[in-house]
Coordinates of N, CA and C in Angstrom, one line a residue:
Chain A
D1 N 0.8 -1.2 0.0 CA 0.0 0.0 0.0 C 0.9 1.2 0.0
G2 N 0.6 2.2 -0.9 CA 1.3 3.4 -0.9 C 0.8 4.4 0.2
G3 N 1.7 5.2 0.7 CA 1.2 6.1 1.7 C 2.4 6.9 2.4
I4 N 2.0 7.6 3.4 CA 3.0 8.4 4.2 C 3.0 7.8 5.6
T5 N 4.2 7.6 6.1 CA 4.3 7.2 7.5 C 5.1 8.2 8.3
Q6 N 4.6 8.4 9.5 CA 5.3 9.3 10.4 C 5.6 8.5 11.7
S7 N 6.7 8.7 12.2 CA 7.0 8.0 13.5 C 7.9 8.9 14.4
P8 N 7.7 8.8 15.7 CA 6.7 8.0 16.4 C 5.3 8.7 16.4
K9 N 4.3 8.0 16.9 CA 3.0 8.6 17.0 C 3.0 9.7 18.1
Y10 N 3.6 9.3 19.2 CA 3.7 10.2 20.4 C 5.2 10.3 20.8
L11 N 5.6 11.5 21.1 CA 7.0 11.8 21.4 C 7.0 12.8 22.6
F12 N 7.8 12.4 23.6 CA 8.0 13.3 24.7 C 9.5 13.7 24.8
R13 N 9.7 14.9 25.1 CA 11.1 15.4 25.2 C 11.2 16.4 26.3
K14 N 12.4 16.5 26.9 CA 12.6 17.6 27.9 C 12.9 18.9 27.2
E15 N 12.6 19.9 27.9 CA 12.9 21.3 27.3 C 14.4 21.4 27.1
G16 N 14.7 22.0 26.0 CA 16.1 22.3 25.7 C 16.8 21.2 24.8
Q17 N 16.0 20.1 24.5 CA 16.6 19.1 23.7 C 16.1 19.2 22.3
N18 N 16.9 18.9 21.3 CA 16.5 18.8 19.9 C 15.8 17.5 19.7
V19 N 14.8 17.4 18.8 CA 14.2 16.2 18.5 C 13.9 16.1 17.0
T20 N 14.0 15.0 16.4 CA 13.8 14.8 15.0 C 12.5 13.9 14.7
L21 N 11.6 14.4 13.9 CA 10.4 13.7 13.5 C 10.6 13.1 12.1
S22 N 10.2 11.9 12.0 CA 10.4 11.2 10.8 C 9.2 11.3 9.8
C23 N 9.4 11.4 8.5 CA 8.4 11.3 7.5 C 8.9 10.6 6.3
E24 N 8.2 9.5 5.9 CA 8.6 8.7 4.8 C 7.4 8.5 3.9
Q25 N 7.6 8.6 2.6 CA 6.5 8.4 1.6 C 7.0 7.4 0.5
N26 N 6.1 6.6 0.1 CA 6.4 5.7 -1.0 C 5.4 5.9 -2.2
L27 N 4.9 7.2 -2.3 CA 4.0 7.5 -3.4 C 4.7 8.1 -4.6
N28 N 6.0 8.2 -4.5 CA 6.9 8.7 -5.6 C 6.5 10.2 -5.9
H29 N 6.2 10.9 -4.8 CA 5.9 12.3 -4.9 C 7.2 13.2 -4.8
D30 N 7.2 14.2 -5.7 CA 8.4 15.1 -5.6 C 8.3 16.1 -4.4
A31 N 7.1 16.6 -4.1 CA 6.9 17.6 -3.1 C 6.6 17.0 -1.8
M32 N 7.1 17.6 -0.7 CA 6.8 17.2 0.7 C 6.7 18.4 1.5
Y33 N 5.9 18.3 2.6 CA 5.6 19.5 3.4 C 5.6 19.1 4.9
W34 N 5.8 20.0 5.8 CA 5.6 19.9 7.2 C 4.7 21.0 7.7
Y35 N 3.7 20.6 8.5 CA 2.8 21.5 9.1 C 2.8 21.3 10.6
R36 N 2.4 22.4 11.2 CA 2.2 22.4 12.7 C 0.7 22.7 12.9
Q37 N 0.0 21.9 13.8 CA -1.4 22.1 14.1 C -1.5 22.4 15.6
D38 N -2.1 23.5 15.9 CA -2.5 23.8 17.3 C -4.0 24.0 17.4
P39 N -4.6 23.7 18.5 CA -6.1 23.8 18.6 C -6.6 25.2 18.1
G40 N -7.6 25.3 17.2 CA -8.1 26.5 16.8 C -7.3 27.3 15.8
Q41 N -6.1 26.8 15.5 CA -5.2 27.6 14.6 C -5.1 27.0 13.2
G42 N -5.8 25.9 12.9 CA -5.6 25.3 11.6 C -4.3 24.7 11.4
L43 N -3.8 24.6 10.2 CA -2.5 24.1 9.8 C -1.6 25.2 9.4
R44 N -0.4 25.3 9.9 CA 0.5 26.3 9.5 C 1.8 25.6 8.9
L45 N 2.2 26.1 7.8 CA 3.3 25.5 7.0 C 4.7 25.9 7.7
I46 N 5.5 24.8 8.0 CA 6.8 25.1 8.6 C 7.8 25.1 7.5
Y47 N 8.0 24.1 6.7 CA 8.9 24.0 5.6 C 8.3 23.1 4.5
Y48 N 8.7 23.3 3.3 CA 8.3 22.5 2.2 C 9.5 22.3 1.2
S49 N 9.4 21.2 0.5 CA 10.5 20.8 -0.5 C 9.8 20.4 -1.8
Q50 N 10.2 20.9 -2.9 CA 9.6 20.5 -4.1 C 10.5 19.5 -4.9
I51 N 11.7 19.4 -4.4 CA 12.6 18.4 -5.1 C 13.7 18.1 -4.2
V52 N 14.4 17.0 -4.4 CA 15.5 16.5 -3.6 C 16.6 17.6 -3.5
N53 N 17.1 17.7 -2.3 CA 18.2 18.7 -2.0 C 17.8 20.1 -2.1
D54 N 16.5 20.4 -2.0 CA 16.0 21.8 -2.1 C 14.8 21.9 -1.1
F55 N 14.8 23.0 -0.4 CA 13.6 23.2 0.5 C 13.5 24.7 0.8
Q56 N 12.3 25.1 1.1 CA 12.0 26.5 1.4 C 11.3 26.6 2.7
K57 N 11.5 27.8 3.4 CA 10.8 28.1 4.6 C 9.3 28.4 4.3
G58 N 8.5 27.9 5.3 CA 7.1 28.3 5.2 C 6.8 29.5 6.1
D59 N 5.7 29.5 6.7 CA 5.3 30.7 7.5 C 5.8 30.7 8.9
I60 N 6.2 29.6 9.4 CA 6.7 29.5 10.8 C 7.9 28.7 11.0
A61 N 8.9 29.0 10.2 CA 10.1 28.1 10.2 C 11.1 28.3 11.3
E62 N 10.9 29.4 12.1 CA 11.9 29.7 13.1 C 11.9 28.6 14.2
G63 N 13.1 28.1 14.5 CA 13.2 27.1 15.5 C 13.1 25.6 14.9
Y64 N 13.0 25.5 13.6 CA 12.9 24.2 13.0 C 14.0 24.1 11.9
S65 N 14.3 22.9 11.5 CA 15.2 22.6 10.4 C 14.8 21.3 9.7
V66 N 15.1 21.2 8.4 CA 14.8 20.1 7.6 C 15.9 19.7 6.7
S67 N 15.8 18.5 6.2 CA 16.8 18.0 5.1 C 16.0 17.2 4.1
R68 N 16.5 17.2 2.9 CA 15.8 16.4 1.9 C 16.9 15.7 1.0
E69 N 17.5 14.7 1.6 CA 18.5 14.0 0.9 C 18.0 12.9 0.0
K70 N 16.8 12.4 0.3 CA 16.2 11.3 -0.5 C 14.8 11.8 -0.9
K71 N 14.3 11.3 -2.0 CA 13.0 11.7 -2.4 C 11.9 11.2 -1.5
E72 N 12.2 10.1 -0.8 CA 11.2 9.4 0.0 C 11.1 10.0 1.4
S73 N 12.1 10.8 1.8 CA 12.2 11.1 3.2 C 12.4 12.7 3.4
F74 N 11.7 13.2 4.5 CA 11.8 14.6 4.7 C 11.7 14.8 6.3
P75 N 12.8 14.5 7.0 CA 12.8 14.7 8.4 C 12.8 16.1 8.9
L76 N 12.1 16.3 10.0 CA 11.9 17.7 10.6 C 12.6 17.6 12.0
T77 N 13.5 18.6 12.3 CA 14.1 18.7 13.6 C 13.6 19.9 14.3
V78 N 13.0 19.7 15.5 CA 12.5 20.7 16.3 C 13.7 21.1 17.3
T79 N 14.2 22.3 17.1 CA 15.4 22.6 17.9 C 15.0 23.3 19.2
S80 N 16.0 23.4 20.1 CA 15.8 24.1 21.4 C 15.4 25.5 21.2
A81 N 15.6 26.1 20.0 CA 15.3 27.5 19.8 C 13.8 27.7 19.6
Q82 N 13.0 26.6 19.3 CA 11.6 26.8 19.1 C 11.0 27.0 20.5
K83 N 10.3 28.1 20.7 CA 9.9 28.6 22.0 C 8.7 27.8 22.5
N84 N 7.9 27.2 21.7 CA 6.7 26.5 22.1 C 6.5 25.3 21.2
P85 N 7.3 24.3 21.4 CA 7.3 23.2 20.5 C 6.1 22.1 20.6
T86 N 5.4 22.2 21.8 CA 4.4 21.2 22.0 C 3.3 21.4 21.0
A87 N 3.0 20.4 20.1 CA 2.0 20.6 19.1 C 1.8 19.2 18.4
F88 N 0.9 19.2 17.4 CA 0.7 18.0 16.5 C 1.3 18.4 15.2
Y89 N 2.2 17.5 14.7 CA 3.0 17.8 13.5 C 2.5 16.8 12.4
L90 N 2.2 17.4 11.3 CA 1.7 16.6 10.1 C 2.6 16.8 8.9
C91 N 2.9 15.7 8.3 CA 3.7 15.7 7.1 C 2.8 15.4 5.9
A92 N 3.1 15.9 4.8 CA 2.3 15.7 3.6 C 3.2 15.6 2.4
S93 N 2.6 15.1 1.3 CA 3.3 15.0 0.0 C 2.3 15.2 -1.1
S94 N 2.9 15.6 -2.3 CA 2.0 15.8 -3.4 C 2.8 15.7 -4.7
I95 N 2.1 15.4 -5.8 CA 2.7 15.6 -7.1 C 3.1 17.0 -7.3
R96 N 4.2 17.3 -8.0 CA 4.6 18.7 -8.1 C 3.9 19.3 -9.3
R97 N 2.6 19.5 -9.1 CA 1.8 20.2 -10.1 C 0.6 20.9 -9.4
Q98 N 0.4 22.1 -9.8 CA -0.7 22.8 -9.1 C -2.0 22.1 -9.3
A99 N -2.8 22.3 -8.3 CA -4.2 21.7 -8.2 C -4.2 20.2 -7.8
N100 N -3.0 19.7 -7.6 CA -3.0 18.3 -7.0 C -3.0 18.3 -5.5
E101 N -3.9 17.5 -5.0 CA -4.1 17.5 -3.5 C -2.8 17.0 -2.8
Q102 N -2.7 17.4 -1.6 CA -1.7 16.9 -0.7 C -2.2 15.7 0.1
F103 N -1.4 14.7 0.2 CA -1.7 13.5 1.0 C -1.0 13.6 2.3
F104 N -1.7 13.3 3.4 CA -1.2 13.5 4.7 C -0.8 12.2 5.4
G105 N 0.2 12.3 6.3 CA 0.5 11.2 7.2 C -0.4 11.3 8.4
P106 N -0.2 10.3 9.3 CA -1.1 10.2 10.5 C -0.7 11.2 11.6
G107 N 0.5 11.9 11.5 CA 0.9 12.9 12.5 C 1.7 12.3 13.6
T108 N 2.5 13.2 14.2 CA 3.2 13.0 15.5 C 2.9 14.0 16.5
R109 N 2.5 13.6 17.7 CA 2.1 14.5 18.7 C 3.4 14.7 19.6
L110 N 3.9 15.8 19.6 CA 5.1 16.1 20.4 C 4.8 16.9 21.7
T111 N 5.2 16.4 22.8 CA 5.0 17.1 24.1 C 6.4 17.4 24.7
V112 N 6.6 18.6 24.9 CA 7.9 19.0 25.6 C 7.6 19.3 27.1
L113 N 8.3 18.6 27.9 CA 8.0 18.7 29.4 C 9.0 19.7 30.0
Chain B
A1 N -1.4 37.4 -1.3 CA -1.3 36.0 -0.9 C -2.7 35.4 -0.7
Q2 N -2.8 34.2 -1.0 CA -4.1 33.5 -0.9 C -4.4 33.2 0.6
S3 N -5.7 33.2 0.9 CA -6.2 32.8 2.3 C -7.6 32.3 2.2
V4 N -8.0 31.6 3.3 CA -9.4 31.2 3.4 C -9.9 31.6 4.8
T5 N -11.2 31.8 4.9 CA -11.9 32.1 6.1 C -13.0 31.1 6.4
Q6 N -12.9 30.5 7.5 CA -14.0 29.6 8.0 C -14.5 30.2 9.3
L7 N -15.7 30.5 9.3 CA -16.3 31.1 10.5 C -16.9 30.1 11.4
G8 N -16.9 30.3 12.7 CA -17.6 29.4 13.6 C -16.7 28.2 13.8
S9 N -15.9 28.2 14.9 CA -15.0 27.1 15.1 C -15.7 25.8 15.4
H10 N -16.8 25.9 16.2 CA -17.6 24.7 16.5 C -19.0 24.8 15.9
V11 N -19.4 23.7 15.2 CA -20.7 23.7 14.6 C -21.4 22.4 15.1
S12 N -22.6 22.7 15.7 CA -23.4 21.6 16.1 C -24.6 21.3 15.2
V13 N -24.8 20.1 14.9 CA -25.9 19.7 13.9 C -26.6 18.5 14.4
S14 N -27.9 18.4 14.3 CA -28.6 17.2 14.7 C -28.5 16.1 13.7
E15 N -28.5 14.9 14.1 CA -28.4 13.7 13.2 C -29.6 13.8 12.3
G16 N -29.3 13.7 11.0 CA -30.3 13.8 9.9 C -30.5 15.2 9.4
A17 N -30.0 16.2 10.0 CA -30.1 17.6 9.5 C -29.0 17.9 8.5
L18 N -29.2 19.0 7.9 CA -28.3 19.5 6.9 C -27.0 20.0 7.6
V19 N -25.9 19.6 7.0 CA -24.6 20.1 7.4 C -24.2 21.2 6.4
L20 N -23.8 22.4 6.9 CA -23.4 23.5 6.1 C -22.2 24.1 6.7
L21 N -21.0 24.0 6.0 CA -19.8 24.7 6.5 C -19.4 25.7 5.5
R22 N -19.1 26.9 6.0 CA -18.8 28.0 5.0 C -17.3 28.2 4.9
C23 N -17.0 28.5 3.7 CA -15.6 28.8 3.3 C -15.5 30.0 2.3
N24 N -14.9 31.1 2.7 CA -14.6 32.1 1.7 C -13.1 32.3 1.5
Y25 N -12.8 32.5 0.2 CA -11.4 32.6 -0.1 C -11.0 33.9 -0.6
S26 N -9.7 34.2 -0.6 CA -9.1 35.4 -1.1 C -8.0 35.0 -2.0
S27 N -8.1 35.3 -3.3 CA -7.0 35.0 -4.2 C -7.0 35.9 -5.4
S28 N -5.9 36.3 -5.8 CA -5.8 37.3 -7.0 C -5.8 36.6 -8.3
V29 N -5.7 35.3 -8.3 CA -5.8 34.5 -9.5 C -6.8 33.4 -9.3
P30 N -7.2 32.7 -10.4 CA -8.2 31.6 -10.2 C -7.7 30.6 -9.2
P31 N -8.5 30.3 -8.2 CA -8.0 29.4 -7.2 C -8.3 27.9 -7.5
Y32 N -7.5 27.1 -6.8 CA -7.9 25.7 -6.6 C -8.3 25.5 -5.1
L33 N -9.4 24.9 -4.9 CA -10.0 24.8 -3.5 C -10.2 23.4 -3.1
F34 N -10.0 23.1 -1.8 CA -10.0 21.8 -1.3 C -10.8 21.8 0.1
W35 N -11.5 20.7 0.3 CA -12.0 20.5 1.7 C -11.4 19.1 2.2
Y36 N -10.9 19.2 3.4 CA -10.3 18.0 4.0 C -11.1 17.7 5.3
V37 N -11.1 16.5 5.8 CA -11.6 16.1 7.0 C -10.6 15.4 7.9
Q38 N -10.6 15.7 9.2 CA -9.7 15.1 10.1 C -10.4 14.5 11.3
Y39 N -10.2 13.2 11.5 CA -10.7 12.5 12.7 C -9.7 12.6 13.8
P40 N -10.1 12.5 15.1 CA -9.2 12.8 16.2 C -7.9 12.0 16.1
N41 N -6.8 12.8 16.3 CA -5.5 12.2 16.3 C -5.1 11.5 15.0
Q42 N -5.6 12.0 13.9 CA -5.3 11.4 12.6 C -4.8 12.5 11.7
G43 N -4.3 12.1 10.5 CA -4.0 13.1 9.5 C -5.3 13.5 8.8
L44 N -5.1 14.4 7.7 CA -6.2 14.9 7.0 C -6.5 14.0 5.8
Q45 N -7.8 13.9 5.5 CA -8.2 13.1 4.3 C -9.0 14.0 3.4
L46 N -8.7 13.9 2.1 CA -9.4 14.8 1.1 C -10.8 14.4 1.0
L47 N -11.7 15.4 1.1 CA -13.2 15.2 0.8 C -13.5 15.5 -0.6
L48 N -13.0 16.6 -1.1 CA -13.3 17.0 -2.5 C -12.4 18.2 -2.9
K49 N -12.3 18.4 -4.2 CA -11.5 19.6 -4.7 C -12.1 20.2 -5.9
Y50 N -11.9 21.5 -6.0 CA -12.4 22.3 -7.2 C -11.1 22.7 -8.0
T51 N -11.2 22.3 -9.3 CA -10.0 22.7 -10.1 C -10.5 23.3 -11.4
S52 N -11.5 24.1 -11.4 CA -12.0 24.9 -12.5 C -12.8 24.1 -13.5
A53 N -13.2 22.9 -13.2 CA -14.1 22.2 -14.1 C -15.5 22.5 -13.7
A54 N -16.3 21.6 -13.2 CA -17.7 21.8 -12.8 C -17.6 22.7 -11.5
T55 N -18.6 23.6 -11.4 CA -18.6 24.4 -10.1 C -19.3 23.7 -9.0
L56 N -20.1 22.6 -9.2 CA -20.6 21.8 -8.2 C -19.8 20.5 -8.1
V57 N -19.1 20.4 -7.0 CA -18.2 19.3 -6.9 C -18.7 18.2 -5.9
K58 N -18.7 17.0 -6.2 CA -19.2 15.9 -5.3 C -17.9 15.2 -4.8
G59 N -18.0 14.9 -3.5 CA -16.9 14.3 -2.8 C -17.3 13.0 -2.2
I60 N -16.5 12.5 -1.2 CA -16.8 11.3 -0.6 C -17.7 11.5 0.6
N61 N -18.3 10.4 1.1 CA -19.2 10.4 2.2 C -20.4 11.3 2.1
G62 N -20.8 11.5 0.8 CA -22.1 12.3 0.6 C -21.9 13.8 0.7
F63 N -20.7 14.3 0.8 CA -20.5 15.7 0.8 C -20.4 16.3 -0.6
E64 N -20.7 17.6 -0.7 CA -20.5 18.3 -2.0 C -20.3 19.8 -1.6
A65 N -19.7 20.5 -2.6 CA -19.4 21.9 -2.4 C -19.6 22.6 -3.7
E66 N -20.0 23.9 -3.6 CA -20.3 24.7 -4.8 C -19.3 25.9 -4.9
F67 N -18.6 26.0 -6.0 CA -17.8 27.2 -6.2 C -18.6 28.3 -6.7
K68 N -18.5 29.5 -6.0 CA -19.2 30.7 -6.5 C -18.2 31.8 -6.6
K69 N -17.8 32.1 -7.8 CA -16.8 33.1 -8.0 C -17.3 34.5 -7.5
S70 N -18.5 34.8 -7.8 CA -19.1 36.2 -7.4 C -19.1 36.4 -5.9
E71 N -19.2 35.3 -5.2 CA -19.2 35.4 -3.7 C -17.9 35.0 -3.1
T72 N -16.9 34.6 -3.9 CA -15.6 34.0 -3.4 C -15.8 33.0 -2.4
S73 N -16.8 32.1 -2.7 CA -17.1 31.1 -1.6 C -17.0 29.7 -2.2
F74 N -16.8 28.7 -1.3 CA -16.8 27.3 -1.6 C -17.3 26.5 -0.4
H75 N -18.6 26.7 -0.2 CA -19.3 26.1 1.0 C -19.5 24.6 0.9
L76 N -19.3 23.9 2.0 CA -19.5 22.4 2.0 C -20.8 22.1 2.6
T77 N -21.5 21.1 1.9 CA -22.8 20.7 2.4 C -22.9 19.2 2.4
K78 N -23.8 18.7 3.3 CA -24.3 17.3 3.2 C -25.7 17.3 3.7
P79 N -26.6 16.7 2.9 CA -28.0 16.8 3.2 C -28.5 16.3 4.5
S80 N -27.8 15.2 5.0 CA -28.3 14.5 6.2 C -27.1 14.1 7.0
A81 N -26.9 14.7 8.2 CA -25.7 14.4 9.0 C -25.8 13.0 9.7
H82 N -24.7 12.4 9.7 CA -24.6 11.1 10.4 C -23.6 11.2 11.5
M83 N -23.7 10.3 12.5 CA -22.8 10.4 13.7 C -21.4 10.3 13.3
R84 N -21.1 9.6 12.2 CA -19.7 9.4 11.8 C -19.2 10.6 11.1
D85 N -20.0 11.7 10.9 CA -19.5 12.9 10.3 C -18.9 13.8 11.4
A86 N -18.9 13.4 12.6 CA -18.3 14.2 13.7 C -16.8 14.2 13.5
A87 N -16.2 15.4 13.2 CA -14.8 15.5 12.9 C -14.5 17.0 12.7
E88 N -13.2 17.3 12.4 CA -12.9 18.6 12.1 C -12.7 18.8 10.6
Y89 N -13.2 19.9 10.0 CA -13.2 20.1 8.6 C -12.4 21.3 8.2
F90 N -11.5 21.2 7.2 CA -10.7 22.3 6.8 C -10.9 22.6 5.4
C91 N -11.0 23.9 5.1 CA -11.0 24.4 3.7 C -9.6 24.9 3.4
A92 N -9.1 24.7 2.2 CA -7.8 25.2 1.8 C -7.8 25.7 0.4
V93 N -6.9 26.6 0.1 CA -6.8 27.2 -1.3 C -5.3 27.1 -1.7
A94 N -5.2 26.9 -3.0 CA -3.9 26.9 -3.7 C -4.0 27.9 -4.9
S95 N -3.1 28.7 -5.1 CA -3.1 29.6 -6.2 C -1.7 30.1 -6.5
G96 N -1.5 30.8 -7.6 CA -0.2 31.5 -7.8 C 0.9 30.7 -8.3
G97 N 0.6 29.4 -8.8 CA 1.6 28.7 -9.5 C 2.5 27.8 -8.7
N98 N 2.1 27.6 -7.4 CA 2.9 26.7 -6.6 C 2.0 25.7 -5.9
N99 N 2.6 24.8 -5.2 CA 1.9 23.7 -4.6 C 1.4 24.1 -3.2
R100 N 1.8 25.3 -2.7 CA 1.4 25.6 -1.3 C -0.1 25.7 -1.1
L101 N -0.5 25.2 0.0 CA -1.9 25.3 0.4 C -2.0 26.3 1.6
A102 N -3.0 27.1 1.6 CA -3.3 27.9 2.8 C -4.6 27.4 3.4
F103 N -4.6 27.0 4.7 CA -5.7 26.4 5.3 C -6.5 27.4 6.2
G104 N -7.8 27.2 6.2 CA -8.6 27.9 7.2 C -8.4 27.3 8.6
K105 N -9.0 27.9 9.6 CA -8.8 27.5 11.0 C -9.6 26.2 11.4
G106 N -10.5 25.8 10.5 CA -11.2 24.6 10.7 C -12.6 24.8 11.4
N107 N -13.4 23.8 11.2 CA -14.7 23.7 11.9 C -14.8 22.4 12.6
Q108 N -15.0 22.4 13.9 CA -15.2 21.2 14.6 C -16.7 20.9 14.6
V109 N -17.1 19.8 13.9 CA -18.5 19.4 13.8 C -18.9 18.4 14.9
V110 N -19.9 18.8 15.6 CA -20.5 17.9 16.6 C -21.9 17.4 16.1
V111 N -22.2 16.2 16.1 CA -23.5 15.6 15.7 C -24.2 15.2 16.9
I112 N -25.4 15.8 17.0 CA -26.3 15.5 18.2 C -27.3 14.4 17.9
P113 N -27.3 13.4 18.7 CA -28.3 12.3 18.3 C -29.7 12.7 18.4

């Protein structure tokens, strides 16, 4: 079955630690995205990548970093510089053509203690 | 920049009654519009999309939406609500030649038996 996997489902970290969230897709999509979801805020774009070895900042990139070394993988690192990292993080992918929908993974809920 | 507005964060509807979720968009070029549904602690699933073909778009689970350019709207409807429709619904817009989506803040739908 083709799809997007995110691991782990739940993640707990101590304040001040960096943490990396995994996102893998086997849909052969060129474009991948990371969103942050907070209650009542909708989805906000953190970073996106339209092709391997290239990525762009979204609307709330501060305190986050990404890499895109392989087409299938787009890991997100939440650094200690992110002031309020506790949130639900969603990864998505799409064909690199306008009007094509984004397909979403199941999400990772990060709690920073 | 494109954006969408969804009013009323929580919407209560009786089982069997009409579901109506409103979405208004802002875009300087012809938009592509999407409705997604999210069940608790899951990713988003596409309900339907408008890509400049028919203005009345039918989606999954009995939902449909009508694109009205004069009103810059793309409201989502379902004639008869079912308990399984309880979820959060997001409207999104893409325009301007890239794959980025701008999401509304969502409507949490509660179905009353």
